[in-house]
Amino acid sequence: MDIAINTSHSKYQVDKNGYYGRFGGAYIPEMLYPNVEELQQQYLSILSDPAFQQEFEALLHDYVGRPSPLYFAKRLSEKYNAQIYLKREDLNHTGAHKVNNTIGQILLAKRLGKKRIIAETGAGQHGVATATVCALMGLECVVYMGSIDIERQAPNVARMKMLGATVIPATSGSKTLKDATNEAIRDWINNPTDTHYILGTAAGPHPYPDMVARLQSVISEEIKKQLFAKTGDAHPDYVVACIGGGSNAAGAFFHYLDAEDVKLVAVEAGGKGVHSGFSAATTQLGKIGIIHASKTLLMQTEDGQIVEPHSISAGLDYPGIGPMHAHLYESGRAMFLDATDDEALAAAYELSKLEGIIPAMESAHALAKLKDLPLNAADVVVVCLSGRGDKDLDTYIRHMNK
Amino acid sequence: MQNRIDQLFAKKQHGILNIYCTAGFPQLNDTLPVMTALQQHGADIIELGMPFSDPLADGPVIQNSGTIALQNGMSLRVLFEQLQHFRERIHIPVILMGYLNPVLLYGVEAFVKKCAETGIDGIILPDLPMAEYEEVYKPIFEKYNVHLIFLVTPETSDARLRKLDSLSKGFLYAVSSSSTTGKDKDINMQQSYFERLQQMKLSNPVLIGFNIRDKASFDAAAQYANGAIIGTAFIRAIENSKNIDETVRTFIATIK
């Protein structure tokens, strides 16, 4: 295991100014400049420090339980007439890929001498993963969560509290992930010296999109080795991942970005349908602009007000995408599809019955598009199963009875 | 014509009172009545907030005023319509404050040109990076003689402060402490930072903003700078006002 530091320069990765093509940057108010500048100056040297890498690897192995299995899903493969593998991020400690990033950032925060950790969360997976590493390291933890999400993800709220975190409801705007992120950024402005902000997705000001992608790149690093061991070829035909801000997709795509023979498929949340007015399909509905201090694609009105998105999945309910993904979309390197709430629910029930795996609502969006890919029997498809469905049981039960 | 901000500082260097109000708040068509009352009762500069859905640098009071203004139907287009003839009545400097996204979507040059045409003197965009302004947008602002005003904070290094001072025009906006707006921090705690600003002999006049809410905090700030900016406290004063002119008169009377 190894954090991607010395990767050869790729046209799909961040440039020295923090941009991916015309996307990225750090559109921060002056109050945040010292914090963001400190991270920009230090993140690469900290991440590449052998002592950091050793500690990171040991925790991923012994605490998170990595490497996560790459599982050949036989019955799903028969159904879709392809060779389908699931990257089992759902088996990680805390139940999702989010912990890869929080382990890395808590180690970074300690090296920066920070005493207090803040985070935003949508589905609660990143909040739980942050509360977990704060407990592990004995640091104070404050998690901002939209008040609507607090209602629909009650088990994760309870987990965070049990882990010792303070959960603060975000009650402005749409009361979901976007607003939780605003509140976390405002907290950081008000606590400029002792606090590190563990941002959970590959979005926000530079260097977060790159830092989070590198910390999540362990996903595709493992896929390459595991797939080679199983098939003799490290390159699948497709890598499929769901995308809200885009951290699991960034990790699953990372080591394949320059392998143009690998088709990268990002699945956005279509909500009740892309043109229903209740959607989070950013590439379909968005235009370039600034959200959470990053220049990227986002859903906005004609007046430049950020639109309140909709998805059944709290983790994908975000009106933007990370700048790396905006660039992958615009350059055509990745294919962007969207799955509706109903398609995702059907895919979740299907995976449960076919493979005995209850996926997170988010990951179910990726599974939902298997039916729309032009697959042949010999095609190798890796789906990033980013999280487990425990937190979504209420939603699943409610819709089962419909 | 010389920019009105420069005209003001040429004739007055002390005790400048800059008051922030949100456009379209508390009612959509209150923008001009509020501005007129501010001029009438002694404000030196008006900072007019362009409401935004996601105002990262603002605390709950100003956030809420923006939410209400947006619900009232405020937008950049509506604002420019309201401001079309405001210079017939209002002669003090007026600055627009807002966030970059709506301005980018409007088009930076179109926006600055429109500001110049309507008689806006300066713009504050806290999330516009200094380097991007210098490399991309500075010639546009200079062409239309609209001043871009930068923020500095207690955490801003001397070198960066110098650079921001060299790029800022009109004045430099010194944020009193590292916080969002309306945090009720005690500005007397910031004496050493204010003294540092004084000793640096900056090329721009300095106005201190954030956490200025009454006569005591205004006078404390005005000791160290050319004046100060009041936002949250003013929004609180007018949010339930039945008589805008009277509310503004009373508010300013408590400060001056």
XYZ file of C-alpha atoms in Angstrom:
658
model
C 0.000 0.000 0.000
C 1.283 3.391 -0.875
C -0.229 6.838 -1.170
C -0.081 8.098 -4.701
C 2.560 10.780 -4.444
C 5.130 10.182 -7.116
C 2.669 9.481 -9.866
C 3.802 10.706 -13.245
C 2.103 13.928 -14.193
C -1.289 13.284 -15.679
C -3.412 15.712 -17.634
C -6.301 14.572 -15.456
C -4.618 15.431 -12.182
C -4.198 18.727 -10.458
C -1.695 21.283 -11.807
C 0.678 23.317 -9.668
C -1.894 26.086 -9.279
C -4.586 23.761 -7.996
C -6.586 23.460 -11.217
C -7.907 20.616 -13.339
C -8.255 22.263 -16.726
C -10.467 25.292 -16.024
C -11.808 23.835 -12.769
C -10.496 23.987 -9.197
C -8.617 26.755 -7.382
C -9.252 28.193 -3.933
C -11.976 30.874 -3.898
C -11.750 31.541 -0.196
C -12.345 34.670 1.839
C -9.179 36.182 3.313
C -10.124 34.824 6.757
C -9.404 31.293 5.507
C -6.219 32.130 3.667
C -3.714 31.134 6.391
C -5.344 27.730 6.946
C -5.686 26.867 3.287
C -2.230 28.209 2.468
C -0.730 26.064 5.232
C -2.384 22.976 3.780
C -1.326 23.849 0.236
C 2.269 24.252 1.345
C 2.406 21.134 3.482
C 0.063 18.415 2.287
C 2.356 16.838 -0.285
C 5.404 16.780 1.944
C 3.399 15.326 4.846
C 1.681 12.697 2.690
C 4.982 11.633 1.155
C 6.855 11.422 4.463
C 7.782 7.739 5.009
C 6.792 7.920 8.689
C 3.352 9.229 7.722
C 2.939 6.533 5.078
C 3.924 3.829 7.522
C 1.410 5.010 10.115
C -1.300 5.418 7.472
C -0.711 1.942 6.048
C -0.658 0.302 9.461
C -3.985 1.892 10.431
C -5.595 1.050 7.099
C -4.469 -2.553 7.544
C -5.084 -3.197 11.231
C -7.856 -0.728 12.054
C -9.830 -0.292 8.839
C -9.291 -3.871 7.679
C -7.724 -3.193 4.316
C -7.214 -4.380 1.701
C -10.952 -4.541 1.138
C -11.949 -7.586 -0.933
C -12.540 -7.461 -4.668
C -15.456 -9.833 -4.934
C -16.555 -11.567 -8.129
C -20.335 -11.245 -8.085
C -21.343 -14.412 -9.881
C -25.121 -14.080 -9.893
C -25.010 -10.369 -10.712
C -22.613 -11.207 -13.560
C -25.024 -13.791 -14.940
C -27.866 -11.316 -14.780
C -26.006 -8.600 -16.685
C -23.963 -10.880 -18.945
C -20.561 -9.559 -17.896
C -17.761 -10.235 -15.423
C -18.759 -8.019 -12.529
C -16.528 -7.400 -9.539
C -17.506 -5.433 -6.454
C -14.861 -3.434 -4.618
C -16.045 -4.013 -1.081
C -15.518 -0.618 0.575
C -18.681 -1.476 2.519
C -16.596 -3.901 4.572
C -14.304 -1.184 5.904
C -14.510 -0.254 9.555
C -17.369 2.292 9.873
C -18.995 0.891 6.760
C -17.801 2.994 3.846
C -14.801 4.304 1.913
C -14.930 7.578 3.891
C -12.581 6.272 6.586
C -9.624 6.044 4.142
C -9.641 9.831 3.948
C -10.309 10.535 7.621
C -7.416 8.306 8.741
C -5.114 10.220 6.407
C -6.375 13.656 7.416
C -6.290 13.001 11.161
C -2.641 12.005 10.854
C -2.056 15.186 8.862
C -3.929 17.273 11.455
C -1.711 15.892 14.207
C 1.402 16.806 12.242
C 0.006 20.325 11.803
C -0.470 20.517 15.583
C -4.255 20.942 15.415
C -6.313 20.231 18.538
C -9.846 20.382 17.213
C -11.475 18.685 14.224
C -14.538 19.798 12.290
C -16.342 18.027 9.477
C -19.478 18.188 7.357
C -21.570 15.147 6.636
C -24.477 14.225 4.374
C -25.427 10.579 4.876
C -23.448 10.588 8.102
C -20.772 8.191 6.814
C -18.087 10.861 6.713
C -19.261 12.183 10.073
C -18.987 8.733 11.617
C -15.599 8.157 10.005
C -14.394 11.512 11.362
C -15.821 10.921 14.855
C -14.114 7.516 14.814
C -10.625 8.787 14.045
C -11.059 11.639 16.536
C -11.882 9.088 19.229
C -8.867 7.083 18.123
C -6.559 10.085 18.428
C -8.269 11.760 21.380
C -9.148 14.982 19.524
C -12.262 17.107 19.936
C -14.736 16.540 17.097
C -17.569 18.735 15.821
C -19.698 17.498 12.919
C -22.091 19.716 10.970
C -25.068 17.926 9.453
C -28.130 19.282 7.689
C -31.195 19.080 9.904
C -33.081 17.138 7.205
C -30.224 14.626 7.031
C -30.214 14.310 10.819
C -33.788 13.074 10.515
C -33.222 10.644 7.659
C -29.936 9.192 8.943
C -30.698 8.789 12.638
C -28.482 5.709 13.257
C -25.391 7.559 12.083
C -26.217 10.546 14.289
C -26.389 8.183 17.261
C -23.057 6.618 16.254
C -21.324 9.992 16.091
C -22.626 10.935 19.521
C -21.591 7.589 20.988
C -18.116 8.168 19.560
C -17.934 11.436 21.466
C -18.585 13.909 18.665
C -20.803 16.971 18.897
C -23.332 17.013 16.061
C -24.530 20.496 15.132
C -27.579 20.791 12.865
C -27.257 23.047 9.815
C -30.582 24.818 9.548
C -29.859 27.287 6.736
C -30.796 26.872 3.063
C -31.764 23.357 2.021
C -30.660 21.935 5.404
C -28.605 19.216 3.703
C -24.976 18.553 2.729
C -24.427 21.907 0.990
C -25.447 23.802 4.095
C -23.546 21.524 6.459
C -20.460 22.312 4.385
C -21.171 26.063 4.605
C -21.424 25.778 8.389
C -18.179 23.813 8.637
C -16.397 26.461 6.555
C -17.838 29.213 8.789
C -16.642 27.339 11.868
C -13.157 27.194 10.341
C -13.248 30.957 9.708
C -14.106 31.495 13.382
C -11.421 29.097 14.624
C -8.422 29.951 12.502
C -5.536 28.506 14.481
C -6.352 25.330 16.424
C -8.813 23.633 14.054
C -8.401 21.319 11.078
C -11.323 20.850 8.722
C -11.568 17.229 7.563
C -13.498 17.753 4.356
C -15.042 14.459 3.303
C -15.226 14.668 -0.443
C -13.026 15.533 -3.409
C -14.398 19.073 -3.494
C -13.731 22.392 -1.760
C -10.694 24.650 -2.152
C -7.354 23.353 -3.390
C -5.699 21.200 -1.990
C -8.729 19.279 -0.727
C -9.821 17.733 -4.038
C -6.308 16.446 -4.685
C -5.583 15.485 -1.087
C -8.819 13.518 -0.733
C -8.299 11.832 -4.125
C -4.787 10.760 -3.122
C -5.946 9.399 0.225
C -8.784 7.524 -1.513
C -6.521 6.304 -4.324
C -5.828 3.204 -2.231
C -9.109 1.928 -3.717
C -7.863 1.765 -7.304
C -4.389 0.739 -6.216
C -5.882 -2.354 -4.608
C -8.271 -2.986 -7.510
C -5.316 -3.122 -9.893
C -3.447 -5.702 -7.837
C -6.520 -7.761 -6.990
C -7.842 -7.790 -10.524
C -4.451 -8.786 -11.882
C -4.288 -11.661 -9.385
C -7.754 -12.830 -10.410
C -7.716 -12.277 -14.161
C -4.136 -11.660 -15.206
C -5.034 -8.128 -16.305
C -5.028 -5.134 -13.975
C -7.258 -3.141 -16.333
C -11.009 -3.747 -16.365
C -13.190 -2.559 -19.235
C -15.261 -0.401 -16.898
C -14.912 1.163 -13.456
C -18.289 2.343 -12.167
C -18.784 4.586 -9.135
C -21.510 6.831 -7.774
C -20.745 10.525 -7.455
C -21.994 13.252 -5.165
C -18.913 15.350 -4.459
C -16.911 12.461 -5.840
C -14.536 10.933 -3.303
C -15.166 7.238 -3.919
C -15.182 7.845 -7.654
C -11.912 9.781 -7.367
C -10.340 6.896 -5.460
C -11.701 4.217 -7.802
C -10.634 6.124 -10.940
C -7.299 7.488 -9.703
C -4.824 4.885 -10.992
C -6.799 4.402 -14.199
C -6.988 8.062 -15.212
C -4.272 7.679 -17.853
C -5.282 4.143 -18.854
C -7.581 5.188 -21.656
C -8.546 1.557 -22.338
C -10.450 1.626 -19.026
C -13.840 3.289 -19.344
C -14.652 5.364 -16.273
C -18.344 5.660 -15.432
C -19.625 8.162 -12.848
C -23.241 7.835 -11.793
C -24.987 10.925 -10.461
C -28.212 11.027 -8.490
C -31.063 11.696 -10.898
C -33.525 12.089 -8.022
C -37.098 11.996 -9.309
C -35.786 12.458 -12.859
C -33.218 14.874 -14.293
C -35.805 17.387 -15.478
C -38.289 16.903 -12.645
C -36.961 19.796 -10.596
C -35.927 17.260 -7.937
C -32.500 16.052 -9.006
C -28.815 16.202 -8.124
C -27.463 15.391 -11.607
C -24.914 18.183 -11.697
C -23.320 17.566 -15.089
C -26.762 17.532 -16.720
C -28.144 20.541 -14.889
C -25.072 22.537 -13.872
C -22.964 25.369 -15.213
C -19.478 26.504 -14.246
C -19.311 28.591 -11.089
C -18.025 28.648 -7.536
C -19.294 26.337 -4.817
C -17.528 25.796 -1.509
C -14.537 27.752 -2.730
C -13.974 25.652 -5.844
C -14.579 26.565 -9.473
C -16.520 23.642 -10.847
C -19.859 22.597 -12.311
C -22.800 23.361 -10.074
C -26.547 23.658 -10.211
C -27.544 27.316 -10.081
C -30.293 29.709 -11.069
C -30.052 32.287 -13.865
C -28.999 34.739 -11.130
C -26.145 32.547 -9.868
C -27.876 31.374 -6.708
C -26.977 27.796 -5.828
C -29.912 25.443 -6.310
C -31.170 23.054 -3.653
C -30.760 19.545 -5.074
C -32.747 16.407 -4.405
C -31.741 12.803 -3.993
C -33.117 9.950 -1.930
C -29.511 9.428 -0.921
C -28.218 11.990 1.550
C -24.635 11.332 0.422
C -25.345 12.321 -3.190
C -27.630 15.244 -2.366
C -25.106 17.871 -3.437
C -25.508 20.571 -6.122
C -21.893 20.392 -7.334
C -19.188 17.875 -8.197
C -15.493 18.001 -7.380
C -13.322 19.891 -9.892
C -11.440 16.763 -10.977
C -14.743 15.221 -12.005
C -15.884 18.391 -13.770
C -12.696 18.104 -15.815
C -13.202 14.373 -16.451
C -16.707 15.200 -17.671
C -15.706 18.107 -19.874
C -12.698 16.309 -21.353
C -14.818 13.251 -22.069
C -12.464 11.009 -20.085
C -15.298 9.762 -17.903
C -18.837 8.918 -18.914
C -21.491 10.507 -16.683
C -24.825 8.773 -16.210
C -27.581 9.330 -13.708
C -29.792 6.956 -11.755
C -33.161 7.972 -10.358
C -34.276 7.309 -6.789
C -36.429 4.447 -8.031
C -33.661 2.884 -10.117
C -31.307 3.022 -7.130
C -33.873 1.423 -4.838
C -34.488 -1.389 -7.354
C -30.735 -1.975 -7.644
C -30.379 -2.134 -3.864
C -33.120 -4.746 -3.551
C -31.611 -6.672 -6.457
C -28.102 -6.806 -4.999
C -29.495 -7.870 -1.642
C -31.365 -10.796 -3.184
C -28.749 -11.828 -5.763
C -25.593 -11.517 -3.701
C -26.652 -11.205 -0.061
C -25.189 -7.708 0.159
C -27.287 -4.707 1.244
C -25.566 -1.687 -0.335
C -25.672 1.918 0.790
C -28.260 4.010 -1.055
C -25.354 5.917 -2.650
C -23.606 2.803 -3.970
C -26.928 1.498 -5.291
C -26.860 4.357 -7.827
C -23.695 2.883 -9.369
C -25.252 -0.616 -9.475
C -28.387 0.795 -11.086
C -26.556 1.634 -14.301
C -25.284 -1.888 -15.024
C -28.453 -2.335 -17.056
C -27.591 0.635 -19.251
C -23.988 -0.233 -20.108
C -23.443 -1.938 -23.482
C -21.900 -5.020 -21.868
C -20.503 -8.158 -23.515
C -19.960 -11.460 -21.747
C -16.199 -10.955 -21.658
C -16.331 -7.394 -20.301
C -14.777 -6.950 -16.903
C -16.656 -4.386 -14.788
C -15.572 -3.140 -11.373
C -18.272 -1.421 -9.344
C -17.126 0.519 -6.313
C -19.457 -0.603 -3.564
C -18.694 2.473 -1.539
C -20.741 1.685 1.567
C -23.094 -0.666 3.336
C -26.826 -0.162 3.678
C -27.357 -0.368 7.438
C -27.890 3.377 7.711
C -30.544 3.222 4.961
C -32.703 0.454 6.403
C -35.531 2.839 7.281
C -35.650 4.055 3.684
C -35.450 0.511 2.318
C -38.199 -0.766 4.621
C -40.448 2.187 3.833
C -40.187 1.633 0.085
C -40.465 -2.136 0.343
C -43.950 -1.737 1.720
C -45.051 0.539 -1.103
C -14.711 62.085 -12.637
C -12.737 61.168 -9.548
C -14.153 58.091 -7.786
C -16.491 59.192 -4.965
C -14.626 57.012 -2.449
C -11.409 58.907 -3.204
C -13.261 62.229 -3.044
C -14.576 61.318 0.398
C -11.200 60.348 1.855
C -9.621 63.459 0.321
C -11.840 65.649 2.468
C -12.465 63.442 5.521
C -9.940 61.155 7.184
C -11.499 60.429 10.561
C -14.628 58.816 11.900
C -15.918 57.584 8.559
C -19.136 55.650 9.067
C -19.814 52.931 6.509
C -23.103 51.096 6.950
C -23.947 47.767 5.367
C -27.454 46.937 4.283
C -28.771 44.039 2.219
C -30.426 44.985 -1.059
C -34.125 44.086 -1.136
C -34.367 43.870 2.656
C -36.544 43.939 4.675
C -38.895 44.478 1.693
C -37.907 44.218 -1.964
C -38.411 47.921 -2.604
C -36.742 49.117 0.596
C -33.320 49.307 -1.087
C -33.572 52.971 -2.103
C -35.499 54.184 0.966
C -32.814 52.637 3.210
C -30.009 54.172 1.146
C -31.721 57.567 1.118
C -32.185 57.480 4.888
C -28.553 56.457 5.416
C -27.358 59.476 3.423
C -29.879 61.772 5.084
C -28.862 60.830 8.611
C -25.126 60.915 8.230
C -23.607 57.719 6.885
C -20.470 58.469 4.873
C -20.468 55.308 2.752
C -23.174 52.771 1.914
C -22.183 49.143 1.480
C -24.993 47.404 -0.318
C -25.104 43.621 0.011
C -26.016 41.557 -3.032
C -27.799 38.582 -1.478
C -26.372 35.112 -2.168
C -27.650 31.657 -1.339
C -24.379 30.538 0.251
C -22.646 33.504 1.939
C -19.627 31.804 3.533
C -18.216 34.827 5.342
C -21.490 35.848 6.964
C -23.045 34.981 10.304
C -26.723 34.121 10.815
C -28.134 37.678 10.854
C -26.759 38.730 7.471
C -27.375 35.235 6.045
C -31.003 35.521 7.068
C -31.363 38.995 5.572
C -30.048 37.595 2.280
C -32.447 34.663 2.393
C -35.365 37.052 2.915
C -34.147 39.361 0.138
C -33.939 36.419 -2.266
C -37.427 35.317 -1.237
C -38.548 38.902 -1.886
C -37.326 38.473 -5.456
C -33.981 40.282 -5.320
C -31.441 39.420 -8.025
C -28.632 41.301 -9.766
C -30.990 42.293 -12.562
C -33.622 43.581 -10.155
C -30.948 45.412 -8.165
C -29.603 47.202 -11.224
C -33.155 48.193 -12.159
C -33.671 49.642 -8.674
C -30.367 51.498 -8.936
C -30.978 52.912 -12.407
C -31.610 56.496 -11.270
C -30.301 56.431 -7.701
C -27.557 58.969 -8.382
C -30.235 61.647 -8.863
C -30.802 61.422 -5.113
C -27.764 59.842 -3.492
C -24.360 61.447 -3.678
C -22.257 59.563 -1.096
C -20.071 56.615 -2.175
C -21.874 53.300 -2.672
C -20.141 49.949 -2.669
C -21.595 46.598 -3.667
C -20.616 43.624 -1.515
C -21.313 40.060 -2.546
C -19.931 36.721 -3.613
C -18.191 35.816 -6.816
C -20.568 33.223 -8.280
C -23.447 35.511 -9.318
C -20.918 38.019 -10.682
C -19.155 35.341 -12.745
C -22.446 34.193 -14.191
C -23.455 37.799 -14.992
C -20.038 38.276 -16.601
C -17.343 40.225 -14.751
C -16.931 42.917 -17.400
C -20.681 43.297 -17.919
C -21.079 43.602 -14.153
C -18.350 46.194 -13.654
C -19.581 48.187 -16.653
C -23.114 48.150 -15.254
C -21.768 49.303 -11.880
C -20.008 52.233 -13.544
C -23.106 53.172 -15.538
C -25.381 53.175 -12.505
C -22.885 55.046 -10.316
C -21.474 52.322 -8.060
C -18.016 53.289 -6.786
C -16.567 50.097 -5.401
C -17.012 46.355 -5.105
C -16.149 43.881 -2.353
C -15.971 40.218 -3.366
C -14.445 38.329 -0.435
C -14.011 35.077 -2.361
C -12.230 36.612 -5.363
C -8.586 35.475 -5.053
C -5.991 38.241 -5.105
C -3.926 36.527 -7.806
C -6.896 36.032 -10.104
C -7.869 39.685 -9.703
C -4.351 40.803 -10.517
C -3.937 38.515 -13.523
C -7.417 38.617 -15.027
C -9.784 41.279 -13.741
C -7.736 44.309 -12.660
C -7.722 45.979 -16.104
C -11.519 45.755 -16.234
C -11.975 47.499 -12.890
C -9.446 50.171 -13.863
C -11.051 50.740 -17.245
C -14.385 51.575 -15.600
C -12.893 53.361 -12.567
C -14.689 51.031 -10.159
C -12.617 50.214 -7.064
C -12.092 46.651 -5.891
C -11.655 46.627 -2.127
C -9.733 43.802 -0.433
C -10.088 42.388 3.070
C -7.227 41.784 5.517
C -7.423 39.954 8.858
C -5.325 39.660 12.040
C -3.824 36.484 10.533
C -2.716 38.197 7.317
C 1.082 38.356 7.157
C 2.826 41.700 6.676
C 4.014 40.729 3.201
C 0.552 39.703 2.095
C -0.934 42.801 3.718
C 1.394 44.977 1.645
C 0.400 43.153 -1.501
C -3.328 43.457 -0.739
C -2.825 47.146 0.043
C -1.127 47.647 -3.302
C -4.014 46.029 -5.187
C -6.899 47.430 -3.161
C -8.354 50.756 -4.302
C -10.440 53.234 -2.333
C -9.688 51.730 1.052
C -8.576 48.544 2.746
C -11.191 46.591 4.692
C -9.625 45.424 7.954
C -11.624 42.542 9.405
C -11.421 43.069 13.168
C -10.974 39.412 14.058
C -10.927 36.121 12.197
C -14.625 35.469 12.217
C -17.803 35.536 10.213
C -19.890 38.700 10.473
C -21.821 39.539 13.629
C -19.917 37.392 16.120
C -19.953 39.869 19.033
C -16.233 39.498 19.662
C -14.686 42.303 21.689
C -12.681 44.426 19.298
C -10.564 45.843 22.133
C -8.783 42.488 22.117
C -7.355 43.408 18.724
C -5.330 46.427 19.786
C -1.971 45.001 18.689
C -3.315 44.137 15.238
C -4.781 47.631 14.819
C -1.480 49.156 15.924
C 0.366 46.975 13.439
C -1.914 48.301 10.670
C -1.224 51.882 11.798
C 2.513 51.384 11.930
C 2.655 49.890 8.456
C 1.675 53.259 6.951
C -0.439 51.641 4.270
C -1.117 53.433 1.007
C -4.907 53.066 1.381
C -7.185 54.458 4.050
C -8.343 51.707 6.411
C -11.871 50.964 7.591
C -12.397 48.372 10.307
C -15.339 46.023 10.007
C -16.874 42.931 11.687
C -17.994 43.123 15.336
C -18.604 46.883 15.206
C -22.081 47.264 16.656
C -22.428 50.390 18.805
C -20.844 53.719 19.714
C -18.212 52.127 21.966
C -16.943 49.668 19.358
C -17.198 52.272 16.584
C -15.163 54.804 18.578
C -12.607 52.152 19.559
C -12.111 51.161 15.917
C -12.093 54.741 14.691
C -9.133 55.483 16.984
C -6.950 53.187 14.914
C -8.377 53.640 11.435
C -10.135 56.144 9.211
C -13.446 54.765 10.319
C -15.477 51.623 10.654
C -18.172 49.512 9.062
C -21.393 48.396 10.754
C -23.433 45.555 9.270
C -25.143 43.036 11.509
C -26.267 45.560 14.118
C -27.888 47.682 11.410
C -29.637 44.678 9.834
C -31.011 43.821 13.286
C -32.235 47.402 13.693
C -34.164 47.540 10.418
C -35.456 43.989 10.136
C -38.741 44.745 11.896
C -38.838 48.461 11.192
C -42.216 50.095 10.631
C -40.624 53.384 9.616
C -37.325 53.018 7.796
C -36.360 56.696 7.947
C -37.004 56.955 11.671
C -35.211 53.671 12.427
C -32.142 54.746 10.449
C -32.117 58.167 12.090
C -32.293 56.640 15.565
C -29.654 54.034 14.772
C -27.117 56.510 13.437
C -27.799 58.907 16.302
C -26.640 56.224 18.746
C -23.341 55.829 16.872
C -22.329 59.377 16.044
